[in-house]
């Protein structure tokens, strides 16, 4: 899997946090990596599962800190009021900008905007870009 695909899978797994209790997440991770319906072979290679899980766990550990940063930068918005898709994309991107030294900030922002185009509402890409730009000023 390429980096973009890995990032998209991390986004999808992170999105489940909004709908499940913390104690349910280990089981949600298992469900996430199971083959779909009639597929007999796994959807993910072992190394992809390891990479997705590792980054997911690091992000989850930092969510309170990340949310605090987002609340500081998102003028007039609070993470409790944001759409779940936008919030999940922001969490992933802020983690990459602030804590992941292997990903340039510009790449993290661009990838977040692409996720917003694919999964968000019409105004999501501009909103995501506007908030994330404040992290690199």
PDB file of C-alpha atoms in Angstrom:
ATOM      1  CA  UNK A   1       0.000   0.000   0.000  1.00  0.00           C
ATOM      2  CA  UNK A   2       1.215   3.501  -0.769  1.00  0.00           C
ATOM      3  CA  UNK A   3       1.406   6.320   1.773  1.00  0.00           C
ATOM      4  CA  UNK A   4      -1.841   7.894   0.529  1.00  0.00           C
ATOM      5  CA  UNK A   5      -3.718   4.614   0.906  1.00  0.00           C
ATOM      6  CA  UNK A   6      -2.225   4.044   4.366  1.00  0.00           C
ATOM      7  CA  UNK A   7      -3.269   7.563   5.399  1.00  0.00           C
ATOM      8  CA  UNK A   8      -6.805   6.972   4.099  1.00  0.00           C
ATOM      9  CA  UNK A   9      -7.082   3.731   6.077  1.00  0.00           C
ATOM     10  CA  UNK A  10      -5.834   5.488   9.223  1.00  0.00           C
ATOM     11  CA  UNK A  11      -8.494   8.162   8.637  1.00  0.00           C
ATOM     12  CA  UNK A  12     -11.202   5.496   8.332  1.00  0.00           C
ATOM     13  CA  UNK A  13     -10.066   3.752  11.502  1.00  0.00           C
ATOM     14  CA  UNK A  14      -9.776   7.057  13.407  1.00  0.00           C
ATOM     15  CA  UNK A  15     -13.294   7.955  12.305  1.00  0.00           C
ATOM     16  CA  UNK A  16     -14.613   4.988  14.309  1.00  0.00           C
ATOM     17  CA  UNK A  17     -13.513   6.721  17.525  1.00  0.00           C
ATOM     18  CA  UNK A  18     -16.418   9.131  17.128  1.00  0.00           C
ATOM     19  CA  UNK A  19     -18.961   6.304  17.304  1.00  0.00           C
ATOM     20  CA  UNK A  20     -17.435   3.823  19.741  1.00  0.00           C
ATOM     21  CA  UNK A  21     -16.402   3.811  23.373  1.00  0.00           C
ATOM     22  CA  UNK A  22     -12.693   3.573  24.158  1.00  0.00           C
ATOM     23  CA  UNK A  23     -13.035   0.009  25.452  1.00  0.00           C
ATOM     24  CA  UNK A  24     -14.680  -1.032  22.149  1.00  0.00           C
ATOM     25  CA  UNK A  25     -11.787   0.142  19.971  1.00  0.00           C
ATOM     26  CA  UNK A  26      -9.649  -3.029  20.175  1.00  0.00           C
ATOM     27  CA  UNK A  27     -12.588  -4.987  18.754  1.00  0.00           C
ATOM     28  CA  UNK A  28     -13.250  -2.240  16.196  1.00  0.00           C
ATOM     29  CA  UNK A  29      -9.638  -2.569  15.029  1.00  0.00           C
ATOM     30  CA  UNK A  30     -10.156  -6.316  14.573  1.00  0.00           C
ATOM     31  CA  UNK A  31     -13.332  -5.708  12.542  1.00  0.00           C
ATOM     32  CA  UNK A  32     -11.566  -3.085  10.469  1.00  0.00           C
ATOM     33  CA  UNK A  33      -8.827  -5.452   9.334  1.00  0.00           C
ATOM     34  CA  UNK A  34     -11.075  -8.473   8.615  1.00  0.00           C
ATOM     35  CA  UNK A  35     -11.717  -9.431   4.976  1.00  0.00           C
ATOM     36  CA  UNK A  36     -14.829  -7.851   3.457  1.00  0.00           C
ATOM     37  CA  UNK A  37     -17.841 -10.076   2.838  1.00  0.00           C
ATOM     38  CA  UNK A  38     -16.978 -12.661   0.235  1.00  0.00           C
ATOM     39  CA  UNK A  39     -13.248 -11.941   0.129  1.00  0.00           C
ATOM     40  CA  UNK A  40     -11.198 -14.894   1.209  1.00  0.00           C
ATOM     41  CA  UNK A  41      -7.822 -13.200   1.288  1.00  0.00           C
ATOM     42  CA  UNK A  42      -7.022 -10.425   3.734  1.00  0.00           C
ATOM     43  CA  UNK A  43      -7.602  -6.836   2.584  1.00  0.00           C
ATOM     44  CA  UNK A  44      -4.331  -5.758   4.172  1.00  0.00           C
ATOM     45  CA  UNK A  45      -0.793  -7.068   4.196  1.00  0.00           C
ATOM     46  CA  UNK A  46       0.760  -7.688   7.601  1.00  0.00           C
ATOM     47  CA  UNK A  47       3.156  -4.743   7.250  1.00  0.00           C
ATOM     48  CA  UNK A  48       0.259  -2.426   6.311  1.00  0.00           C
ATOM     49  CA  UNK A  49      -1.705  -3.524   9.374  1.00  0.00           C
ATOM     50  CA  UNK A  50       1.345  -2.862  11.539  1.00  0.00           C
ATOM     51  CA  UNK A  51       1.896   0.612  10.056  1.00  0.00           C
ATOM     52  CA  UNK A  52      -1.775   1.595  10.274  1.00  0.00           C
ATOM     53  CA  UNK A  53      -2.118   0.293  13.826  1.00  0.00           C
ATOM     54  CA  UNK A  54       1.091   1.904  15.044  1.00  0.00           C
ATOM     55  CA  UNK A  55       0.228   5.344  13.695  1.00  0.00           C
ATOM     56  CA  UNK A  56      -3.404   5.045  14.794  1.00  0.00           C
ATOM     57  CA  UNK A  57      -2.313   4.235  18.356  1.00  0.00           C
ATOM     58  CA  UNK A  58       0.127   7.161  18.434  1.00  0.00           C
ATOM     59  CA  UNK A  59      -2.581   9.559  17.232  1.00  0.00           C
ATOM     60  CA  UNK A  60      -5.180   8.265  19.712  1.00  0.00           C
ATOM     61  CA  UNK A  61      -2.701   8.750  22.542  1.00  0.00           C
ATOM     62  CA  UNK A  62      -2.347  12.414  21.577  1.00  0.00           C
ATOM     63  CA  UNK A  63      -5.997  13.257  20.791  1.00  0.00           C
ATOM     64  CA  UNK A  64      -6.540  15.440  23.887  1.00  0.00           C
ATOM     65  CA  UNK A  65      -3.404  17.443  23.054  1.00  0.00           C
ATOM     66  CA  UNK A  66      -4.262  17.603  19.346  1.00  0.00           C
ATOM     67  CA  UNK A  67      -7.832  18.743  20.075  1.00  0.00           C
ATOM     68  CA  UNK A  68      -6.505  21.484  22.324  1.00  0.00           C
ATOM     69  CA  UNK A  69      -4.231  22.698  19.511  1.00  0.00           C
ATOM     70  CA  UNK A  70      -7.096  22.614  17.012  1.00  0.00           C
ATOM     71  CA  UNK A  71      -9.315  24.595  19.385  1.00  0.00           C
ATOM     72  CA  UNK A  72      -6.594  27.252  19.693  1.00  0.00           C
ATOM     73  CA  UNK A  73      -6.169  27.611  15.915  1.00  0.00           C
ATOM     74  CA  UNK A  74      -9.747  27.186  14.630  1.00  0.00           C
ATOM     75  CA  UNK A  75     -11.162  30.678  15.049  1.00  0.00           C
ATOM     76  CA  UNK A  76     -14.806  30.557  16.047  1.00  0.00           C
ATOM     77  CA  UNK A  77     -14.866  26.768  16.049  1.00  0.00           C
ATOM     78  CA  UNK A  78     -14.517  24.144  18.727  1.00  0.00           C
ATOM     79  CA  UNK A  79     -13.802  20.462  18.180  1.00  0.00           C
ATOM     80  CA  UNK A  80     -17.118  19.621  19.872  1.00  0.00           C
ATOM     81  CA  UNK A  81     -18.984  21.567  17.163  1.00  0.00           C
ATOM     82  CA  UNK A  82     -17.039  20.332  14.140  1.00  0.00           C
ATOM     83  CA  UNK A  83     -18.308  17.693  11.787  1.00  0.00           C
ATOM     84  CA  UNK A  84     -16.892  14.275  12.591  1.00  0.00           C
ATOM     85  CA  UNK A  85     -15.234  13.882   9.178  1.00  0.00           C
ATOM     86  CA  UNK A  86     -13.546  17.279   9.368  1.00  0.00           C
ATOM     87  CA  UNK A  87     -12.428  16.686  12.941  1.00  0.00           C
ATOM     88  CA  UNK A  88     -10.956  13.290  12.083  1.00  0.00           C
ATOM     89  CA  UNK A  89      -9.066  14.730   9.108  1.00  0.00           C
ATOM     90  CA  UNK A  90      -7.759  17.595  11.246  1.00  0.00           C
ATOM     91  CA  UNK A  91      -6.585  15.215  13.976  1.00  0.00           C
ATOM     92  CA  UNK A  92      -4.654  13.120  11.475  1.00  0.00           C
ATOM     93  CA  UNK A  93      -3.116  16.138   9.752  1.00  0.00           C
ATOM     94  CA  UNK A  94      -2.197  17.968  12.963  1.00  0.00           C
ATOM     95  CA  UNK A  95      -0.526  14.803  14.223  1.00  0.00           C
ATOM     96  CA  UNK A  96       1.496  14.620  10.997  1.00  0.00           C
ATOM     97  CA  UNK A  97       2.422  18.329  11.071  1.00  0.00           C
ATOM     98  CA  UNK A  98       3.393  18.495  14.743  1.00  0.00           C
ATOM     99  CA  UNK A  99       4.546  15.000  15.719  1.00  0.00           C
ATOM    100  CA  UNK A 100       5.580  13.107  12.560  1.00  0.00           C
ATOM    101  CA  UNK A 101       9.009  14.291  11.451  1.00  0.00           C
ATOM    102  CA  UNK A 102       8.881  12.096   8.340  1.00  0.00           C
ATOM    103  CA  UNK A 103       6.031  14.034   6.730  1.00  0.00           C
ATOM    104  CA  UNK A 104       6.524  17.620   5.523  1.00  0.00           C
ATOM    105  CA  UNK A 105       3.781  20.015   6.655  1.00  0.00           C
ATOM    106  CA  UNK A 106       2.857  20.847   3.060  1.00  0.00           C
ATOM    107  CA  UNK A 107       2.302  17.191   2.259  1.00  0.00           C
ATOM    108  CA  UNK A 108       0.174  16.705   5.392  1.00  0.00           C
ATOM    109  CA  UNK A 109      -1.997  19.693   4.456  1.00  0.00           C
ATOM    110  CA  UNK A 110      -2.358  18.629   0.831  1.00  0.00           C
ATOM    111  CA  UNK A 111      -3.301  15.079   1.812  1.00  0.00           C
ATOM    112  CA  UNK A 112      -5.812  16.391   4.376  1.00  0.00           C
ATOM    113  CA  UNK A 113      -7.457  18.571   1.727  1.00  0.00           C
ATOM    114  CA  UNK A 114      -7.656  15.562  -0.603  1.00  0.00           C
ATOM    115  CA  UNK A 115      -9.335  13.514   2.147  1.00  0.00           C
ATOM    116  CA  UNK A 116     -11.758  16.401   2.720  1.00  0.00           C
ATOM    117  CA  UNK A 117     -12.630  16.453  -0.989  1.00  0.00           C
ATOM    118  CA  UNK A 118     -13.314  12.720  -0.927  1.00  0.00           C
ATOM    119  CA  UNK A 119     -15.137  12.399   2.403  1.00  0.00           C
ATOM    120  CA  UNK A 120     -16.180  15.854   3.568  1.00  0.00           C
ATOM    121  CA  UNK A 121     -18.845  18.332   2.588  1.00  0.00           C
ATOM    122  CA  UNK A 122     -18.466  21.005  -0.095  1.00  0.00           C
ATOM    123  CA  UNK A 123     -16.888  23.507   2.306  1.00  0.00           C
ATOM    124  CA  UNK A 124     -14.645  20.955   4.046  1.00  0.00           C
ATOM    125  CA  UNK A 125     -11.525  21.357   1.865  1.00  0.00           C
ATOM    126  CA  UNK A 126     -11.401  25.131   2.409  1.00  0.00           C
ATOM    127  CA  UNK A 127     -12.101  24.775   6.133  1.00  0.00           C
ATOM    128  CA  UNK A 128      -9.418  22.097   6.575  1.00  0.00           C
ATOM    129  CA  UNK A 129      -6.888  24.098   4.566  1.00  0.00           C
ATOM    130  CA  UNK A 130      -7.640  27.273   6.538  1.00  0.00           C
ATOM    131  CA  UNK A 131      -7.216  25.636   9.938  1.00  0.00           C
ATOM    132  CA  UNK A 132      -4.086  23.707   8.986  1.00  0.00           C
ATOM    133  CA  UNK A 133      -2.427  26.759   7.416  1.00  0.00           C
ATOM    134  CA  UNK A 134      -2.390  28.298  10.906  1.00  0.00           C
ATOM    135  CA  UNK A 135      -0.155  25.451  12.089  1.00  0.00           C
ATOM    136  CA  UNK A 136       2.617  26.380   9.665  1.00  0.00           C
ATOM    137  CA  UNK A 137       2.538  30.197   9.970  1.00  0.00           C
TER     138      UNK A 137
END
